[in-house]
Each structure stands twice: as C-alpha cells, then as structure tokens.
C-alpha cells in the first residue's frame, strides 16, 4: 500500500500511465471515469479525457474533501473533521485496475484513491483504509479472500416509481426467459470488463436478480462490486430499464442484501496458502485462527452494522424471519443467523469453507465494509476469540427470549441510531480507525436519520430507491 506520493512514486505512476496510453485496453477510448465511494455508500466520480490520464496519474485530479460529509440525498452535514468548504484533495487513478467499459463504449473505468496536496493518503479515504487492514494482516502472514453477492431489482422505464421488469415467480426460469437478452448483455459486458461471474439467477422479490463474482483479495473484491454495479446500470439503461441496489426498493417487499463472503488464509510458503476456515479441529473444521477471526466479527457485529447497514432504509430490510440476519449469532448453513458458516461440498472444503455476513446491504461502501470486517476479525485473532454455541437448525426469532438470553443471542440494532451508538462505543473501531473516521461516519449517519425523521416506510423507500 502506498504511504505517500514522493517523487519516485509519482514517476512510477507516470510511467504506468504512459504505458496505458501507448497501448490502450480498447479502441477509441475518449475518457476514464475515476470513482470513489462516499460515506453514504454512493459511488461518486470525476472523469478525465483519455489523453489526460498521464497527468491525472502523476498529479491527480482536484476535488473537495466535502464529499466525506454527503448524505444520501446530496445534502451536506458538518462535523469536526468533514463538511466545510475549505481544503483540497487529489484524486489518483489505480491504473492496474483500469478496464474498458463495454457497456459504455468509449469509456474506461478505474477506482481512485484520495491524497492530500502534499501527497499523503487522505485519512478517511475508504480504499486506503481497507488497504491498511490488508497490510496489517499480511504482516502476520494472513490473507483474506472476499466476495460480495450483488442483488438488484429491475424496473421498466426510467420513472421514479418501481414497476417490475418481469412477472415470473421467485427463482423462476420464467424470469430468465423474460429478461434473457438483458441478462445475456449484462454477462457479456462484465466478461469484457474482466469480471469473473460465478453464477446469476432470479431472486425472491419482484423483478429482483442476483449474481456472484469469484472471490479475490479485499481491494479487488470491493473494486469489483463498484464495477459490477456500474456495468449493470449501464446495460439496464440501454435496455430501457432501471436498476436499484437499494436495501429496500418497495416498502412491502424484501430488500437487496449485500452479503459478504470471507475466508482467512495463511501463507505457509511462497505460493502456498492454507484456508484457515477448514482442516482444523475447531467448530465444523475451523482452525483456531479461523474460529477466532469469526468470533471477532460476531463480537463486533452491532458496531459493524453502522458500516454495513448504513441507511435508514437498511432497517426496513432487517426483519426477523426474512433471511436478513437480525440476530448476532452464527450457525452452519443457517440463513437466519447474521453470520453463516458455509462449509461447501465434502472434498472441496479446503477451498470453499467461508463466512457469510448476512446483515449487510447494498447501501454499504464496500471498501469500508471490508475494512471494518477485517479489523474485527483481526481483533478476534489477536485476542484468541472463541465462538459461542452455534445456532444451526432453528430460526433464532422463533426461540423464546429466555432461550436466546441463555445462549447469548442478541438482537442487532433495530435502527440506524442504535447502530451508530454501538459504533461510537466500540473501542476496537476507534483504536483501528481513529477519531476522524469515527466522527465522520457518526455525523453522516445521524444526518440521514434526521433527514428521514417522521417519514413513513413508503416515503423512505421512494426517496432512496434510485440512490444506490
């Protein structure tokens, strides 16, 4: 991870950009969209003409730090560390992730990182924060592989209301038949943009689809999520459709999850990694380190919710017995547990065993979500955390309160305000990320809570439906 942009690093970036311009990844590229994801989970962008990429790589593109304080409706709050008109940052493309956008001919895309004018990383830059957590694990010979499930709802036309683009039943082949051209073009555009799709299928809610991408290192996994959503939006528009990734598209349906899959690996030797979620003598074959990693995430889930379920709409989705994971418990293949342990098929578990975080949704900034999860898991490894009794064969919502209390099963925060309070009180979060990050996230979350105070579920979903 780059710690500062000194003369040597700037020269390296310039040479890398010269190579890209000399040998473009596609013909007739006119511009490159540089993206970052703000505190509210919205992907923002500045773009440069393709022939200006060299200057952008070396010296960056000017931008205000005020974006850290944007709310979901583009209004701005003010905190101690973010929100004012003063200051400037430089947006630098990550050139080894630059790809052409097949769904947007003439355009390429690259994630960007934000630096100060002096060349230091911006301390609230989400991608840099994630890279720092990756490096902390790497210093101990540990590596995480991650992937996001991408759920979205497809609507006819470009109106403000939601009108499902297909009529078929949940998970039904009818939906594929209705939208076969559209979904084919989504897959082809993703393949052309170097995204490895593992599967795609209709989901439960009206007009809802889901696709999964191959696991990768955390930075690449977060980049992939931003790219996948960009491609889906563009293909949708070309088909006269609209795509919503919002946690709640309509008040009376299930919402879009943003489930995160994680596995912890150890570098045994150069080129050889071992999955610590399998092959051990811990619960369901976890190693000691793998169990502790899971225990750390489970322990900090109430605070993590302020990062992974960051909107008022998120808490309309977090409903018991809706597979959203509203209880802080874990279990083997239990889709009602907030932390699901996935073993995979016998004979393949050394590769496939992983954790699934069920309570996160489509409003989350993927870089912040992974940074917080890695920090929590790492804290569990450092403390030698132990998992409690699993909840395998029952929906925790169907247990009586005394049974849940006996087993230490807690309900997760039921509102954004509750999640923020847990986040601010979590000493691990503050120690890992610092006061500027904690204050900025809290100010933005409380700003959104105030924005929708007194609003009905229908008003909340209507206002946020097309924002993510």
XYZ file of C-alpha atoms in Angstrom:
468
model
C 0.000 0.000 0.000
C 1.322 3.437 -0.955
C 2.090 5.559 2.105
C 2.971 8.780 0.285
C 3.368 10.177 -3.208
C 7.027 11.156 -3.287
C 8.973 11.868 -6.461
C 9.782 8.217 -7.064
C 6.159 7.123 -6.698
C 4.895 9.903 -8.945
C 7.426 8.920 -11.609
C 6.324 5.284 -11.355
C 2.704 6.294 -11.832
C 3.583 8.467 -14.787
C 5.403 5.586 -16.489
C 2.447 3.272 -15.845
C 0.052 5.805 -17.406
C 2.345 6.279 -20.402
C 2.193 2.519 -20.979
C -1.614 2.516 -20.823
C -1.923 5.427 -23.244
C 0.601 3.866 -25.619
C -1.265 0.551 -25.632
C -4.937 1.279 -24.747
C -7.075 -1.590 -23.431
C -9.711 -0.773 -26.075
C -10.050 1.238 -29.262
C -11.408 4.772 -29.351
C -11.306 5.470 -25.619
C -12.443 9.029 -25.005
C -12.391 9.231 -21.226
C -11.715 7.461 -17.943
C -14.199 7.616 -15.064
C -12.389 7.782 -11.733
C -14.612 6.620 -8.878
C -14.645 6.656 -5.120
C -17.451 5.629 -2.764
C -18.588 8.153 -0.184
C -19.561 7.635 3.438
C -23.213 7.121 2.456
C -22.282 4.338 0.053
C -22.862 6.264 -3.159
C -20.314 5.921 -5.949
C -19.119 9.380 -6.990
C -16.910 10.186 -9.955
C -14.707 12.623 -11.774
C -13.629 11.823 -15.314
C -10.646 12.810 -17.424
C -10.151 12.661 -21.200
C -8.094 9.611 -22.044
C -5.241 11.780 -23.296
C -5.073 13.461 -19.855
C -4.622 10.194 -17.972
C -0.868 10.711 -17.607
C -1.274 13.992 -15.724
C -4.059 12.503 -13.601
C -1.873 9.561 -12.625
C 1.101 11.723 -11.682
C -0.570 14.769 -10.146
C -4.149 13.742 -9.508
C -7.449 15.491 -10.100
C -8.558 18.190 -7.696
C -11.569 17.537 -5.501
C -13.075 18.837 -2.272
C -12.940 16.773 0.934
C -16.575 17.765 1.482
C -17.716 14.527 -0.165
C -16.966 12.703 3.077
C -19.969 14.542 4.533
C -22.510 13.995 1.741
C -25.820 12.409 2.696
C -27.836 10.060 0.532
C -29.858 12.996 -0.893
C -26.694 15.010 -1.738
C -27.190 17.408 1.169
C -24.121 18.034 3.304
C -23.633 17.810 7.052
C -20.782 19.330 9.003
C -18.637 17.524 11.541
C -15.380 18.220 13.298
C -13.345 16.586 10.513
C -15.508 16.905 7.398
C -18.154 19.053 5.778
C -16.721 22.525 5.287
C -15.829 24.375 2.064
C -12.095 24.633 2.771
C -9.332 22.324 1.617
C -8.469 20.262 -1.435
C -7.598 16.650 -2.191
C -6.094 14.955 -5.238
C -7.845 12.001 -6.845
C -5.383 9.464 -8.309
C -6.436 6.521 -10.527
C -5.380 2.998 -9.596
C -4.035 2.113 -13.022
C -3.619 -1.624 -12.547
C -7.410 -1.819 -12.126
C -8.264 0.281 -15.200
C -10.628 -1.521 -17.596
C -12.718 -0.517 -20.619
C -16.462 -0.343 -20.006
C -18.037 -2.490 -22.692
C -21.443 -1.252 -21.575
C -20.316 2.365 -22.074
C -18.423 2.474 -25.387
C -15.593 4.981 -25.420
C -15.246 4.932 -21.639
C -12.843 3.211 -19.286
C -13.099 2.946 -15.509
C -10.600 2.980 -12.673
C -11.039 3.160 -8.918
C -9.289 6.112 -7.355
C -7.576 6.922 -4.093
C -7.511 10.325 -2.461
C -4.337 12.055 -1.329
C -3.603 15.440 0.199
C -1.856 18.085 -1.879
C 1.335 17.146 -0.035
C 0.991 13.541 -1.242
C -0.150 11.886 1.994
C -3.099 9.464 1.938
C -6.351 11.109 2.967
C -7.043 9.586 6.419
C -10.728 8.984 5.644
C -10.185 7.518 2.172
C -12.097 4.231 2.202
C -9.859 2.369 -0.239
C -6.732 3.390 1.647
C -8.276 2.313 4.964
C -9.034 -1.112 3.512
C -5.505 -1.443 2.163
C -4.138 -0.673 5.606
C -6.163 -3.510 7.156
C -4.963 -5.875 4.425
C -1.355 -4.909 5.213
C -1.855 -5.437 8.943
C -2.995 -8.994 8.332
C -0.225 -9.602 5.798
C 2.377 -8.617 8.395
C 1.270 -11.726 10.315
C 1.235 -13.976 7.265
C -2.543 -13.789 6.944
C -4.641 -13.068 3.879
C -8.374 -12.718 3.393
C -10.280 -13.675 0.268
C -13.598 -11.873 -0.133
C -16.570 -11.545 -2.446
C -19.878 -9.690 -2.487
C -23.210 -11.044 -3.605
C -24.880 -8.466 -5.849
C -28.659 -8.171 -5.635
C -30.618 -5.672 -7.688
C -34.209 -5.021 -8.725
C -35.029 -4.291 -12.372
C -37.761 -1.799 -13.229
C -39.428 -0.883 -16.508
C -38.523 2.529 -17.879
C -36.873 5.410 -16.071
C -39.713 6.704 -13.898
C -39.476 7.361 -10.168
C -41.856 4.516 -9.274
C -40.836 0.867 -9.313
C -42.506 -1.366 -11.896
C -41.009 -4.887 -12.013
C -39.490 -5.627 -15.408
C -40.574 -9.271 -15.252
C -43.613 -11.138 -13.978
C -42.193 -14.594 -13.320
C -42.126 -16.218 -9.886
C -39.222 -16.039 -7.443
C -36.199 -18.003 -8.688
C -38.289 -18.974 -11.728
C -36.997 -19.849 -15.161
C -39.783 -17.621 -16.487
C -37.830 -14.558 -15.349
C -34.789 -15.653 -17.341
C -36.959 -16.090 -20.402
C -38.490 -12.636 -19.933
C -35.129 -10.917 -19.476
C -32.802 -13.261 -21.356
C -31.441 -10.610 -23.748
C -30.837 -8.176 -20.906
C -29.100 -10.702 -18.645
C -27.025 -12.025 -21.563
C -25.798 -8.492 -22.224
C -25.013 -8.000 -18.530
C -22.860 -11.142 -18.552
C -21.106 -10.233 -21.808
C -20.363 -6.701 -20.619
C -18.961 -7.981 -17.339
C -16.775 -10.523 -19.121
C -15.469 -7.801 -21.424
C -14.628 -5.741 -18.328
C -12.644 -8.626 -16.775
C -15.190 -9.556 -14.105
C -15.372 -13.283 -13.315
C -19.052 -14.088 -12.720
C -19.682 -17.367 -10.882
C -23.476 -17.520 -11.166
C -26.563 -15.453 -11.928
C -30.198 -16.151 -11.054
C -33.600 -14.615 -10.322
C -34.103 -13.741 -6.660
C -37.117 -13.623 -4.339
C -38.592 -10.130 -4.684
C -40.447 -8.850 -7.735
C -38.019 -8.029 -10.536
C -35.035 -8.984 -8.367
C -31.861 -10.619 -9.683
C -28.585 -11.724 -8.129
C -25.127 -12.512 -9.361
C -21.991 -13.690 -7.606
C -18.408 -12.977 -8.597
C -15.306 -15.007 -7.842
C -13.551 -14.329 -4.549
C -10.432 -12.174 -4.627
C -8.241 -10.087 -2.363
C -10.314 -7.497 -0.454
C -9.304 -4.462 -2.524
C -10.077 -6.253 -5.769
C -13.373 -7.545 -4.341
C -14.504 -4.032 -3.413
C -13.365 -2.673 -6.782
C -15.291 -5.464 -8.499
C -18.516 -4.549 -6.716
C -18.275 -0.935 -7.887
C -17.528 -2.092 -11.434
C -20.346 -4.672 -11.472
C -22.922 -2.110 -10.388
C -21.672 0.387 -12.954
C -22.000 -2.182 -15.728
C -25.450 -3.331 -14.605
C -26.726 0.258 -14.517
C -25.378 0.988 -17.991
C -26.759 -2.196 -19.551
C -30.113 -1.592 -17.860
C -30.388 1.870 -19.380
C -29.526 0.548 -22.832
C -32.459 -1.852 -22.498
C -34.855 0.869 -21.363
C -34.729 -0.423 -17.768
C -33.605 0.916 -14.393
C -31.632 -0.960 -11.737
C -31.934 -0.390 -7.987
C -29.421 -1.691 -5.453
C -31.211 -0.020 -2.549
C -31.718 -2.007 0.667
C -35.466 -1.537 0.248
C -36.998 -0.958 -3.174
C -40.630 -1.036 -2.069
C -41.921 -0.890 1.481
C -43.856 -4.161 1.224
C -41.144 -6.436 -0.203
C -37.834 -7.918 0.852
C -34.840 -5.737 0.044
C -31.469 -6.034 -1.653
C -28.847 -7.610 0.537
C -25.136 -7.041 0.155
C -23.920 -10.295 1.676
C -20.167 -10.527 2.174
C -18.191 -13.769 1.961
C -14.843 -14.010 3.734
C -12.223 -16.683 4.290
C -8.942 -16.385 6.201
C -5.784 -17.901 4.719
C -2.200 -18.326 5.908
C 0.840 -18.176 3.668
C 2.583 -21.459 4.523
C 5.304 -20.913 1.934
C 5.770 -18.833 -1.219
C 2.852 -19.674 -3.490
C 1.152 -21.991 -0.997
C -1.848 -20.818 1.038
C -3.955 -22.763 3.516
C -7.603 -21.958 4.213
C -7.928 -21.488 7.965
C -11.691 -21.979 7.795
C -11.137 -25.708 7.142
C -8.855 -28.571 8.114
C -8.737 -27.762 11.826
C -10.182 -29.270 14.985
C -12.442 -26.308 15.797
C -16.166 -25.965 15.102
C -17.071 -27.654 11.797
C -13.408 -27.976 10.875
C -12.264 -24.393 11.502
C -8.697 -23.907 12.653
C -8.060 -21.994 15.850
C -7.238 -18.814 13.938
C -10.248 -19.246 11.679
C -12.574 -19.583 14.658
C -11.059 -16.514 16.322
C -11.474 -14.497 13.124
C -15.164 -15.441 13.023
C -15.540 -14.731 16.752
C -14.137 -11.229 16.295
C -16.673 -10.426 13.587
C -19.522 -11.816 15.672
C -18.457 -9.846 18.750
C -18.392 -6.534 16.892
C -21.493 -7.025 14.713
C -23.596 -4.357 16.494
C -20.963 -1.723 15.701
C -20.301 -3.146 12.234
C -23.930 -2.576 11.354
C -23.297 1.198 11.190
C -20.918 0.436 8.291
C -22.666 -2.494 6.603
C -26.298 -1.377 7.050
C -25.675 2.358 6.843
C -29.013 3.827 5.784
C -32.431 4.385 7.310
C -33.778 2.100 4.578
C -31.443 -0.656 5.814
C -33.559 -1.115 8.918
C -36.705 -1.617 6.873
C -34.929 -4.642 5.398
C -33.684 -6.081 8.707
C -36.821 -8.028 9.613
C -36.843 -11.296 11.605
C -37.531 -14.489 9.627
C -36.700 -12.802 6.301
C -33.180 -14.263 5.886
C -31.664 -10.890 6.696
C -29.732 -11.979 9.800
C -31.098 -9.726 12.531
C -29.659 -11.673 15.474
C -25.986 -11.621 16.447
C -25.426 -15.355 16.267
C -23.698 -17.791 13.964
C -24.554 -21.180 12.577
C -23.704 -23.800 9.998
C -25.688 -23.022 6.828
C -28.294 -21.089 8.842
C -29.577 -18.266 6.661
C -31.285 -16.584 9.612
C -28.007 -16.192 11.512
C -26.220 -12.891 10.932
C -23.001 -14.886 10.490
C -23.477 -18.007 8.407
C -20.704 -20.577 8.167
C -20.529 -22.130 4.715
C -18.586 -25.402 4.564
C -19.172 -26.253 0.947
C -19.307 -29.760 -0.505
C -17.327 -32.597 1.021
C -13.987 -32.961 -0.722
C -13.816 -29.261 -1.614
C -13.925 -27.632 1.820
C -10.238 -26.774 1.937
C -11.065 -24.304 -0.829
C -14.704 -23.411 -0.264
C -15.194 -23.006 3.520
C -16.025 -19.379 4.311
C -18.090 -16.981 6.398
C -21.117 -15.120 5.050
C -22.185 -11.855 6.695
C -25.943 -11.707 6.106
C -26.896 -8.387 7.716
C -25.041 -6.068 5.300
C -26.855 -4.500 2.352
C -26.483 -2.641 -0.922
C -26.074 0.793 0.683
C -22.734 -0.112 2.239
C -19.477 1.379 0.993
C -17.718 -1.895 0.035
C -14.276 -0.611 0.989
C -15.429 0.485 4.445
C -17.455 -2.708 4.891
C -14.432 -4.906 4.236
C -12.066 -2.684 6.217
C -14.323 -2.922 9.282
C -14.836 -6.678 8.891
C -11.105 -7.305 8.543
C -10.390 -5.151 11.590
C -12.970 -7.030 13.667
C -11.754 -10.422 12.513
C -8.133 -9.474 13.120
C -9.006 -8.277 16.616
C -10.552 -11.673 17.260
C -7.369 -13.436 16.132
C -5.254 -11.197 18.349
C -7.435 -11.866 21.410
C -7.883 -15.579 20.756
C -11.654 -15.253 20.440
C -13.844 -18.323 20.824
C -17.211 -18.801 19.146
C -20.283 -19.433 21.285
C -22.664 -22.329 20.708
C -23.856 -22.310 17.090
C -27.470 -21.865 16.050
C -27.822 -24.435 13.302
C -31.307 -25.811 12.944
C -33.649 -23.080 14.118
C -34.640 -19.525 13.316
C -33.483 -17.534 16.382
C -36.609 -15.390 16.071
C -38.664 -18.474 16.970
C -36.795 -19.047 20.241
C -38.321 -17.537 23.334
C -36.476 -14.620 24.888
C -35.184 -16.702 27.809
C -33.632 -19.271 25.473
C -31.926 -16.562 23.432
C -30.618 -14.955 26.619
C -29.311 -18.316 27.877
C -27.406 -18.816 24.654
C -26.137 -15.238 24.490
C -28.024 -14.424 21.294
C -28.542 -10.682 20.977
C -30.806 -8.802 18.626
C -28.794 -6.496 16.393
C -29.591 -2.762 16.410
C -33.075 -2.141 15.068
C -32.448 1.422 13.861
C -29.655 3.485 12.397
C -29.444 5.500 15.610
C -28.889 2.334 17.664
C -26.199 1.127 15.277
C -24.356 4.460 15.431
C -24.424 4.398 19.224
C -22.873 0.900 19.210
C -20.303 2.019 16.642
C -19.177 5.027 18.680
C -18.886 2.939 21.860
C -16.774 0.195 20.281
C -13.178 0.736 21.459
C -11.723 -1.534 18.777
C -13.227 0.579 15.998
C -11.865 3.790 17.442
C -8.423 2.289 18.036
C -8.218 0.917 14.495
C -9.663 3.814 12.528
C -9.189 6.948 14.631
C -11.363 9.831 15.746
C -11.688 11.471 12.308
C -13.213 8.341 10.800
C -15.493 7.603 13.762
C -16.748 11.196 13.938
C -17.362 11.470 10.198
C -19.305 8.210 9.940
C -21.385 9.107 13.014
C -22.169 12.618 11.743
C -23.273 11.324 8.343
C -25.393 8.522 9.828
C -27.121 10.876 12.262
C -27.651 13.327 9.434
C -29.513 10.692 7.451
C -31.538 9.667 10.497
C -32.586 13.298 10.937
C -33.325 13.605 7.225
C -35.957 10.868 7.410
C -37.264 11.509 10.914
C -41.030 11.047 10.881
C -41.083 9.603 7.354
C -43.182 6.564 6.527
C -41.586 3.408 5.085
C -43.144 4.300 1.724
C -41.599 7.786 1.828
C -38.192 6.378 2.800
C -38.149 3.802 0.011
C -39.337 6.334 -2.565
C -36.580 8.770 -1.588
C -33.752 6.219 -1.588
C -34.860 3.750 -4.298
C -32.557 5.043 -7.046
C -29.692 6.381 -4.937
C -27.619 3.194 -4.671
